[in-house]
PDB file of C-alpha atoms and ligand atoms in Angstrom:
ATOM      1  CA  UNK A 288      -8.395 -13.180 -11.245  1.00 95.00           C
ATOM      2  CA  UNK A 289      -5.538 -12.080  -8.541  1.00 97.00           C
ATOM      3  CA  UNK A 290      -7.397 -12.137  -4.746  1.00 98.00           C
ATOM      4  CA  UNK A 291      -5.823  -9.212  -2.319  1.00 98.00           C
ATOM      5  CA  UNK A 292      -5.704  -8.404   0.706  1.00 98.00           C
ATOM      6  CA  UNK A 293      -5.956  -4.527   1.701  1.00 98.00           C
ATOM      7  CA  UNK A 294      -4.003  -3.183   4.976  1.00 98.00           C
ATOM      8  CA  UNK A 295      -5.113   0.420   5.660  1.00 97.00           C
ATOM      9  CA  UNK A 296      -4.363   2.590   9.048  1.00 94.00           C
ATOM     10  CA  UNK A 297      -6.389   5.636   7.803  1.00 92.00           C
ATOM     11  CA  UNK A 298      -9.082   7.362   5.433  1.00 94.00           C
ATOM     12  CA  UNK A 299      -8.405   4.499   3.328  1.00 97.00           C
ATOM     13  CA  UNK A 300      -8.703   6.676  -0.333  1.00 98.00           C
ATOM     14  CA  UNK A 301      -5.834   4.151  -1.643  1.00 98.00           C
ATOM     15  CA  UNK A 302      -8.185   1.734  -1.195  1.00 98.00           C
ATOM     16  CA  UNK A 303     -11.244   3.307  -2.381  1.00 98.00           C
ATOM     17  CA  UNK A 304      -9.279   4.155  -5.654  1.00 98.00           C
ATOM     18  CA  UNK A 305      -8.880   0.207  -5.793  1.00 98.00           C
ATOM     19  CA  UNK A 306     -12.466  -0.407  -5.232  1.00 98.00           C
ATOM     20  CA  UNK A 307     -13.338   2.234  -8.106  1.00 98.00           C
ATOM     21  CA  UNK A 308     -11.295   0.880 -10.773  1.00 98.00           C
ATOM     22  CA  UNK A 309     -12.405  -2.612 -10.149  1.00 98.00           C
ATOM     23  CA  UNK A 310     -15.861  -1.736 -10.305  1.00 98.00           C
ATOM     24  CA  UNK A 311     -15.353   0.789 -13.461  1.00 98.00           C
ATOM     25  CA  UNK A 312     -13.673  -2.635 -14.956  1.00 97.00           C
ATOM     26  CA  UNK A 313      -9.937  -1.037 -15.259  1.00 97.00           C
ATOM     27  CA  UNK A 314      -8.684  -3.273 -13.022  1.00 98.00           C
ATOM     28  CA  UNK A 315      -9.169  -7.565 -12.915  1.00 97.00           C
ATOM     29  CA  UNK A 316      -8.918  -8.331  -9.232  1.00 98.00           C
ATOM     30  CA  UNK A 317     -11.239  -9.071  -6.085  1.00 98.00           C
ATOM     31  CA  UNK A 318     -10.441  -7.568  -3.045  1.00 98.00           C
ATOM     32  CA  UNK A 319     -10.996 -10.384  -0.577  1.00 98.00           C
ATOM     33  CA  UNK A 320     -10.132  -8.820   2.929  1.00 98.00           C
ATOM     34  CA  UNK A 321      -9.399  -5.426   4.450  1.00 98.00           C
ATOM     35  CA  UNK A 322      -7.116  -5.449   7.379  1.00 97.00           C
ATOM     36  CA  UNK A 323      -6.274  -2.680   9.724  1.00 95.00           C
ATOM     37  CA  UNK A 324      -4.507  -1.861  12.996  1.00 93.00           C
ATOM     38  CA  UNK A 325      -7.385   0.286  13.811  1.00 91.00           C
ATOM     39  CA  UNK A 326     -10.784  -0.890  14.854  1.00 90.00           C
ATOM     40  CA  UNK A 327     -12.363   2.386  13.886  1.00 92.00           C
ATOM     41  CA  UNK A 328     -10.231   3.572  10.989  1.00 93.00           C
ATOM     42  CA  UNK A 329     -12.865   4.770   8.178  1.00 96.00           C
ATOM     43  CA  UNK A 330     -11.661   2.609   5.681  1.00 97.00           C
ATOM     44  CA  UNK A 331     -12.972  -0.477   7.431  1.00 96.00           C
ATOM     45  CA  UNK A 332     -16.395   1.300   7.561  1.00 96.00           C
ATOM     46  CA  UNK A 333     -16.129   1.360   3.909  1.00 98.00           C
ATOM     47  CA  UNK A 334     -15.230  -2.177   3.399  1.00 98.00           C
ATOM     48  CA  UNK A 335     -17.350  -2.827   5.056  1.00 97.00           C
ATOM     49  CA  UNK A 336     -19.904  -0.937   3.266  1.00 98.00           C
ATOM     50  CA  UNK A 337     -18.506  -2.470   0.077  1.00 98.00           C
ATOM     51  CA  UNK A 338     -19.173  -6.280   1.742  1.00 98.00           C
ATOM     52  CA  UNK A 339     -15.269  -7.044   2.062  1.00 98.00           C
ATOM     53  CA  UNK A 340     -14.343  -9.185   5.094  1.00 97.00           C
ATOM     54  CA  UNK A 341     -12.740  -6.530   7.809  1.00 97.00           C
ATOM     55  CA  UNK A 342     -10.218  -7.786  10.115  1.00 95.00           C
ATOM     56  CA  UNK A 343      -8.505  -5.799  13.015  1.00 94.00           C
ATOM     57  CA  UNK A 344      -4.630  -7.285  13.653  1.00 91.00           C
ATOM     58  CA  UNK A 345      -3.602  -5.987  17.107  1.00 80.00           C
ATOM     59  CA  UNK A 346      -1.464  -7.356  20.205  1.00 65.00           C
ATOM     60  CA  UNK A 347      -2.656  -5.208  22.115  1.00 66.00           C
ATOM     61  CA  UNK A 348      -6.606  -4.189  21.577  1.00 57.00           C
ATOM     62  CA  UNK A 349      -9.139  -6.461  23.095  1.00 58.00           C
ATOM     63  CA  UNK A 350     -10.738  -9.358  21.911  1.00 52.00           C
ATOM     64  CA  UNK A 351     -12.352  -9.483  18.299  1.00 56.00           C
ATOM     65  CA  UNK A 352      -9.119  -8.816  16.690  1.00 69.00           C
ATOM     66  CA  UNK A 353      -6.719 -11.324  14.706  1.00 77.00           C
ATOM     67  CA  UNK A 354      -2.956 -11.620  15.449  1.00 87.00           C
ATOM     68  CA  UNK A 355      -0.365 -12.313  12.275  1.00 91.00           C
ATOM     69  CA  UNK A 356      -0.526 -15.997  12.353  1.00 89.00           C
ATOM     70  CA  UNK A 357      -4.171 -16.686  12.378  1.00 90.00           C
ATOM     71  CA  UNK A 358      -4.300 -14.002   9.705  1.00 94.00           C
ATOM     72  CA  UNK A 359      -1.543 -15.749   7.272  1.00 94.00           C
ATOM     73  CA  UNK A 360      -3.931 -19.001   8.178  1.00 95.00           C
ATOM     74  CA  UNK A 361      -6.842 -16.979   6.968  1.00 96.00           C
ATOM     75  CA  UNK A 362      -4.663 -15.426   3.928  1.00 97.00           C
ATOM     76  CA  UNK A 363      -3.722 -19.224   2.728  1.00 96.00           C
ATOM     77  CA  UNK A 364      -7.414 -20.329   2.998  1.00 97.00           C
ATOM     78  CA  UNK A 365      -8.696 -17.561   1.372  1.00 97.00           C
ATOM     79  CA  UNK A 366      -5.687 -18.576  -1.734  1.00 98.00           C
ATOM     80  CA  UNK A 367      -4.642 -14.622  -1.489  1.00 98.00           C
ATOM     81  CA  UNK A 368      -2.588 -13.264  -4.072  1.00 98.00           C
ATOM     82  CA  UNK A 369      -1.090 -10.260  -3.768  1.00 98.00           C
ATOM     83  CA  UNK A 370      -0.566  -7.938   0.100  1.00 98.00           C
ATOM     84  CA  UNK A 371      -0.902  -4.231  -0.718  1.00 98.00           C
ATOM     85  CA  UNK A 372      -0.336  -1.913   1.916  1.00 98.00           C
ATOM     86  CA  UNK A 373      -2.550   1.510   1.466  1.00 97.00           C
ATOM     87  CA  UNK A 374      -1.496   3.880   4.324  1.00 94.00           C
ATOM     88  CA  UNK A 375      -0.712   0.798   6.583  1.00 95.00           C
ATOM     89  CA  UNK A 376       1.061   2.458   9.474  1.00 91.00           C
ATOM     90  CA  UNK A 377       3.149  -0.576  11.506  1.00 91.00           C
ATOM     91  CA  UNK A 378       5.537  -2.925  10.213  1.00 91.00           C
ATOM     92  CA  UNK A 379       4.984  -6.229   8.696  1.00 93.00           C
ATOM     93  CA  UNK A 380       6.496  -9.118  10.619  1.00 93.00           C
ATOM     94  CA  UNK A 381       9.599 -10.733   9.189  1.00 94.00           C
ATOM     95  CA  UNK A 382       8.098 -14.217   8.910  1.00 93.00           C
ATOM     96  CA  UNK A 383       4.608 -12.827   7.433  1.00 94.00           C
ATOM     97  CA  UNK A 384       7.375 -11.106   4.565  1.00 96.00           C
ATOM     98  CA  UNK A 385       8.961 -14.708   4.449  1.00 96.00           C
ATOM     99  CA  UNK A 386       5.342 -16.502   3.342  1.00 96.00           C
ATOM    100  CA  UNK A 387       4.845 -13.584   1.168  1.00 97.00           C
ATOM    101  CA  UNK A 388       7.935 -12.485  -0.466  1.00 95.00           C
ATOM    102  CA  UNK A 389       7.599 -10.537  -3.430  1.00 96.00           C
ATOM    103  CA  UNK A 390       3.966 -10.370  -2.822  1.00 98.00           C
ATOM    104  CA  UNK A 391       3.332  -7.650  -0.825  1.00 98.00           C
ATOM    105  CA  UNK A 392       3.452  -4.171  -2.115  1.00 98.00           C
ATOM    106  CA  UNK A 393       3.082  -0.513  -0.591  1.00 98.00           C
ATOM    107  CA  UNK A 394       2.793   2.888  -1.473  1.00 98.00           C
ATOM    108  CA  UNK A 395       5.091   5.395  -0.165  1.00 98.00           C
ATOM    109  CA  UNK A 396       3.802   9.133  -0.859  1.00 98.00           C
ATOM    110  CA  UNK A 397       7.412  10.503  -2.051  1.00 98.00           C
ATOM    111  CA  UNK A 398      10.069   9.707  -4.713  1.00 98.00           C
ATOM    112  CA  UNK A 399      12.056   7.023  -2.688  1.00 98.00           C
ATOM    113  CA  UNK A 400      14.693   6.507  -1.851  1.00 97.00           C
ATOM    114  CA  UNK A 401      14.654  10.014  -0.957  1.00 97.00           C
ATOM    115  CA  UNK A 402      12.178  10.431   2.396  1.00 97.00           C
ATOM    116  CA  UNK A 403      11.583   7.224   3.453  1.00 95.00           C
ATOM    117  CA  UNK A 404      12.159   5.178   6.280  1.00 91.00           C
ATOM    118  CA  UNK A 405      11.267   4.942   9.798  1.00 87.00           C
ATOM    119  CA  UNK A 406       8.864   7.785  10.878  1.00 90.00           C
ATOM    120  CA  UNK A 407       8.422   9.028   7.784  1.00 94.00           C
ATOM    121  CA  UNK A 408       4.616   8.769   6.792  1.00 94.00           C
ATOM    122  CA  UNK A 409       1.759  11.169   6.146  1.00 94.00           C
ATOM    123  CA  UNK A 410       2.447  14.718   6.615  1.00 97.00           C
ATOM    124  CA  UNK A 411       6.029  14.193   8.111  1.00 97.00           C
ATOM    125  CA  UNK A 412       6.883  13.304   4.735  1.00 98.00           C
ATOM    126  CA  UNK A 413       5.782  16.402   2.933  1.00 98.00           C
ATOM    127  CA  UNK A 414       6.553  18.499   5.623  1.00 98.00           C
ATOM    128  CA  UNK A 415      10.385  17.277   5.339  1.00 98.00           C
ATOM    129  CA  UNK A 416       9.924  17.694   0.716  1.00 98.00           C
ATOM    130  CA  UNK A 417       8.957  20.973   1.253  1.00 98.00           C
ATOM    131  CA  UNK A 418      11.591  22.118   3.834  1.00 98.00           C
ATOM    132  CA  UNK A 419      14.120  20.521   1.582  1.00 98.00           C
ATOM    133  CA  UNK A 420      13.026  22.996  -0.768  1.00 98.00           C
ATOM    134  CA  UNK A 421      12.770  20.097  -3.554  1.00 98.00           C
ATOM    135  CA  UNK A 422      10.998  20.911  -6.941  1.00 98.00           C
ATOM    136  CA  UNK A 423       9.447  17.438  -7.446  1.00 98.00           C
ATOM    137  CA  UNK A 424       7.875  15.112  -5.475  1.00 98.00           C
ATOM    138  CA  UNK A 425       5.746  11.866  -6.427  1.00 98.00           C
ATOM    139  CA  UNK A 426       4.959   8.330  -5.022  1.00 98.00           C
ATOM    140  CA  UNK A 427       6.680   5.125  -4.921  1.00 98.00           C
ATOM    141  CA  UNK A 428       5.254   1.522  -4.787  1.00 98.00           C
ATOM    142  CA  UNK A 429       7.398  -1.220  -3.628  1.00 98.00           C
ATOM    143  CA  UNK A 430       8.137  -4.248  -2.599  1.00 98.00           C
ATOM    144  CA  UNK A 431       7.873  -4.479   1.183  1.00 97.00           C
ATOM    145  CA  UNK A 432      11.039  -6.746   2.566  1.00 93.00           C
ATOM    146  CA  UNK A 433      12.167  -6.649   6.461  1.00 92.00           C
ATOM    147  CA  UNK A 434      13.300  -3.170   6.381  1.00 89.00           C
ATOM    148  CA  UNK A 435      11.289  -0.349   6.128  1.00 87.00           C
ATOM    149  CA  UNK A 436      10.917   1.361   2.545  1.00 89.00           C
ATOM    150  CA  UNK A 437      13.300  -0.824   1.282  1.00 92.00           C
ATOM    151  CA  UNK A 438      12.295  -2.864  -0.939  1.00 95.00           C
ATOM    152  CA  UNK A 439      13.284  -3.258  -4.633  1.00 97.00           C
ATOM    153  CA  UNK A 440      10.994  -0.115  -6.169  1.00 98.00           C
ATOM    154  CA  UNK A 441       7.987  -1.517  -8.645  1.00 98.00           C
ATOM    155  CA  UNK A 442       6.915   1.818 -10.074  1.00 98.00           C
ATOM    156  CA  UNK A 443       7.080   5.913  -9.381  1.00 98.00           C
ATOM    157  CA  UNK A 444       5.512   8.466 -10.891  1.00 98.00           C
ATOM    158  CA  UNK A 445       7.270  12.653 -10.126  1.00 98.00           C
ATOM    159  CA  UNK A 446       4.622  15.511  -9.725  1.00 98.00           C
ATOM    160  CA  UNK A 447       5.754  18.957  -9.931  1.00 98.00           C
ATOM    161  CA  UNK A 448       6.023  20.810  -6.932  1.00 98.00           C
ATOM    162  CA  UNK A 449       8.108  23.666  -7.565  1.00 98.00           C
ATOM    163  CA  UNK A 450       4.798  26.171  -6.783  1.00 98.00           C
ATOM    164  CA  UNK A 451       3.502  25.073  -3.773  1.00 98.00           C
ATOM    165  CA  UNK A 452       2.774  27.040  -1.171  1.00 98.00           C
ATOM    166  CA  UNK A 453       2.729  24.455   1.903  1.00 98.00           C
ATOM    167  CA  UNK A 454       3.384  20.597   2.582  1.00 98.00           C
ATOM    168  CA  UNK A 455      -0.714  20.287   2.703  1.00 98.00           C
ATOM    169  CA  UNK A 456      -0.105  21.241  -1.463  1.00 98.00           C
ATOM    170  CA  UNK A 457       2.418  18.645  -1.823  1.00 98.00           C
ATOM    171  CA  UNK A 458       0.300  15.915  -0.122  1.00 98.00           C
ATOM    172  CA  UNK A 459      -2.924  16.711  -1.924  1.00 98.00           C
ATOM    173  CA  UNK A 460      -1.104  16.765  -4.773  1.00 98.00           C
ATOM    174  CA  UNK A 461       0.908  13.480  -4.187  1.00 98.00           C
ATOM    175  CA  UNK A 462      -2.557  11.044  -3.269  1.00 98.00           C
ATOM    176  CA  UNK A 463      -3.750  12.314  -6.642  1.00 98.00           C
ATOM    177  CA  UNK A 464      -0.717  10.907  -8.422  1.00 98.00           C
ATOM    178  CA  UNK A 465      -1.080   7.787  -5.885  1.00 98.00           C
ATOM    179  CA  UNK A 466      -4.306   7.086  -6.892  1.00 98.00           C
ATOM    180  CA  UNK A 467      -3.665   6.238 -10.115  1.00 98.00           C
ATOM    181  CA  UNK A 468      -0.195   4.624  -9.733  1.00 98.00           C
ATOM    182  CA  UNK A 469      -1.385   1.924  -7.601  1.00 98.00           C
ATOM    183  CA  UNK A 470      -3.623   0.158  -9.655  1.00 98.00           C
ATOM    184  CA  UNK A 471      -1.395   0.525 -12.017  1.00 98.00           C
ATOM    185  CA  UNK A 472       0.853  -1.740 -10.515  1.00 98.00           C
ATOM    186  CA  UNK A 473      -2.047  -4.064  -9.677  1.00 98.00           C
ATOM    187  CA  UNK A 474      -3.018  -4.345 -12.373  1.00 98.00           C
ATOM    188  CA  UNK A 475       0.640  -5.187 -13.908  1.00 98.00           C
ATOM    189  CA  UNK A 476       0.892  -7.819 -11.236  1.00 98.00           C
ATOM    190  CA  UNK A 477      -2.607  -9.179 -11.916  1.00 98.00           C
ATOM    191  CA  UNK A 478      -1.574  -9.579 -15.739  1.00 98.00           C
ATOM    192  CA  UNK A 479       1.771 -10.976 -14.412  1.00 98.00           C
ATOM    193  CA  UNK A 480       4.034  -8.426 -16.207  1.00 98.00           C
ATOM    194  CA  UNK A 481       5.921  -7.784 -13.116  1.00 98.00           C
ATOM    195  CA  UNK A 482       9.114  -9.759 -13.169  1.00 98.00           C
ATOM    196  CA  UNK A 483      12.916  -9.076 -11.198  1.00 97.00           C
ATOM    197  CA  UNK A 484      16.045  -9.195 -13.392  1.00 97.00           C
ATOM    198  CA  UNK A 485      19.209  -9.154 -12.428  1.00 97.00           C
ATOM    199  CA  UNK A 486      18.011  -7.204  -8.987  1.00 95.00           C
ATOM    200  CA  UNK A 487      15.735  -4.850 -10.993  1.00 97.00           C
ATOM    201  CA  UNK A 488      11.677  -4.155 -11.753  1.00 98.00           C
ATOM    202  CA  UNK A 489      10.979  -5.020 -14.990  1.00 98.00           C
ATOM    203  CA  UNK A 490       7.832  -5.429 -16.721  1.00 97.00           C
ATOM    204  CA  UNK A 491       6.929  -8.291 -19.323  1.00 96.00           C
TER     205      UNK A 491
HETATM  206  C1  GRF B 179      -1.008   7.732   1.583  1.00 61.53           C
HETATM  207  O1  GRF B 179      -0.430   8.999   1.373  1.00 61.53           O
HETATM  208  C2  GRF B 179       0.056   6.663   1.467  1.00 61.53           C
HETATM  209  O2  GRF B 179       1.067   7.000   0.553  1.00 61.53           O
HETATM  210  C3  GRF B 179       0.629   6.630   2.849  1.00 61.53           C
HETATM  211  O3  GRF B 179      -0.466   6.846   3.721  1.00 61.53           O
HETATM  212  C4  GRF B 179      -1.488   7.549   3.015  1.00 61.53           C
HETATM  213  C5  GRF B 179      -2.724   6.712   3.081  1.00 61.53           C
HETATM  214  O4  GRF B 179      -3.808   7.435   2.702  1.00 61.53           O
HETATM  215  N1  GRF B 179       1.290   5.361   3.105  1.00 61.53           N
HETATM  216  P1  GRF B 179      -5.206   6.681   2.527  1.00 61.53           P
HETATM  217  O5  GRF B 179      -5.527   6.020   3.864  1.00 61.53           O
HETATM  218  O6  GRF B 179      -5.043   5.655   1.444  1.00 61.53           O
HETATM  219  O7  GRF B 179      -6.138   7.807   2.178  1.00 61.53           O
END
């Protein structure tokens, strides 16, 4: 059974959709920390709720929180599988990326390449769909390399969006599809089906 390790920033429903199809038996993994940049982000509360070891990675807040390297001591103790970022806000260090490479994973609410990169997360990504006027929309998953939405794309699923009223519709919209297309590629990776040919995501 594939261990992970959950970095939220937010709400945390990305990781509550996790927690649901684990516990429905749709999806063979544990979930053996939740990390976050955030001591009071919600979805801490609910790991914690749930029993999951919380951590809070910061350089900055005060004591009680974790840095990078103790946690990638802690991640190799705890045998850790698989890194999935779920509305994880700051950048992963390049030598965390290094000790993890092709093992870390994140979900990008739009169709990239398109509207991704620096700055663009949450609402500044729908806002800038729906100003493009585009007629679909959808979410990535990734790998996560040194760059930001950059790595080589795992899976994407396109919702239509060619009635929407405002970027709120395109976001609510967009989780829904997200919900259900990460654990999908958990659950591909925890069956070992995800393999990289010739530069490419293919599944076994
Ligand atoms: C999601 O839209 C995800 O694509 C983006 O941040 C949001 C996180 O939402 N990276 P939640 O915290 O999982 O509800």
């Amino acid at each position: 059974m594939k261990k992970l390790a959950v970095f939220v920033s937010g709400r945390g429903s990305n990781l509550k959709s996790i927690v649901s199809k684990i516990e429905s038996n749709h999806l063979n993994a544990q979930i053996l920390a939740v990390v976050s940049n955030k001591s009071d982000s919600p979805a801490l509360e609910y790991a914690k709720d749930k029993l999951i070891s919380t951590f809070v990675i910061s350089t900055k807040e005060p004591n009680g929180v974790h840095d990078y390297k103790s946690l990638l001591n802690i991640f190799k103790d705890l045998s850790i599988d698989l890194i999935v970022l779920a509305g994880f806000l700051k950048k992963i260090p390049d030598y965390f990326v290094d000790a993890f490479e092709n093992r870390i994973i994140n979900i990008h609410p739009a169709l990239l390449p398109s509207f991704g990169g620096k700055g663009m997360y949450g609402m500044n990504v729908h806002r800038a769909v729906f100003e493009s006027s585009a007629k679909v929309s959808g979410a990535t998953v990734h790998f996560v390399n040194k760059v930001y939405d950059e790595g080589l794309i795992i899976a994407q699923r396109a919702v239509d969006i060619s009635d929407v009223q405002t970027p709120e519709d395109i976001s609510a919209r967009v989780l829904n599809t997200e919900h259900e297309l990460l654990p999908f590629v958990i659950d591909l990776f925890s069956k070992e089906r995800i393999k990289i040919v010739n530069n490419r995501v293919v599944y076994t």
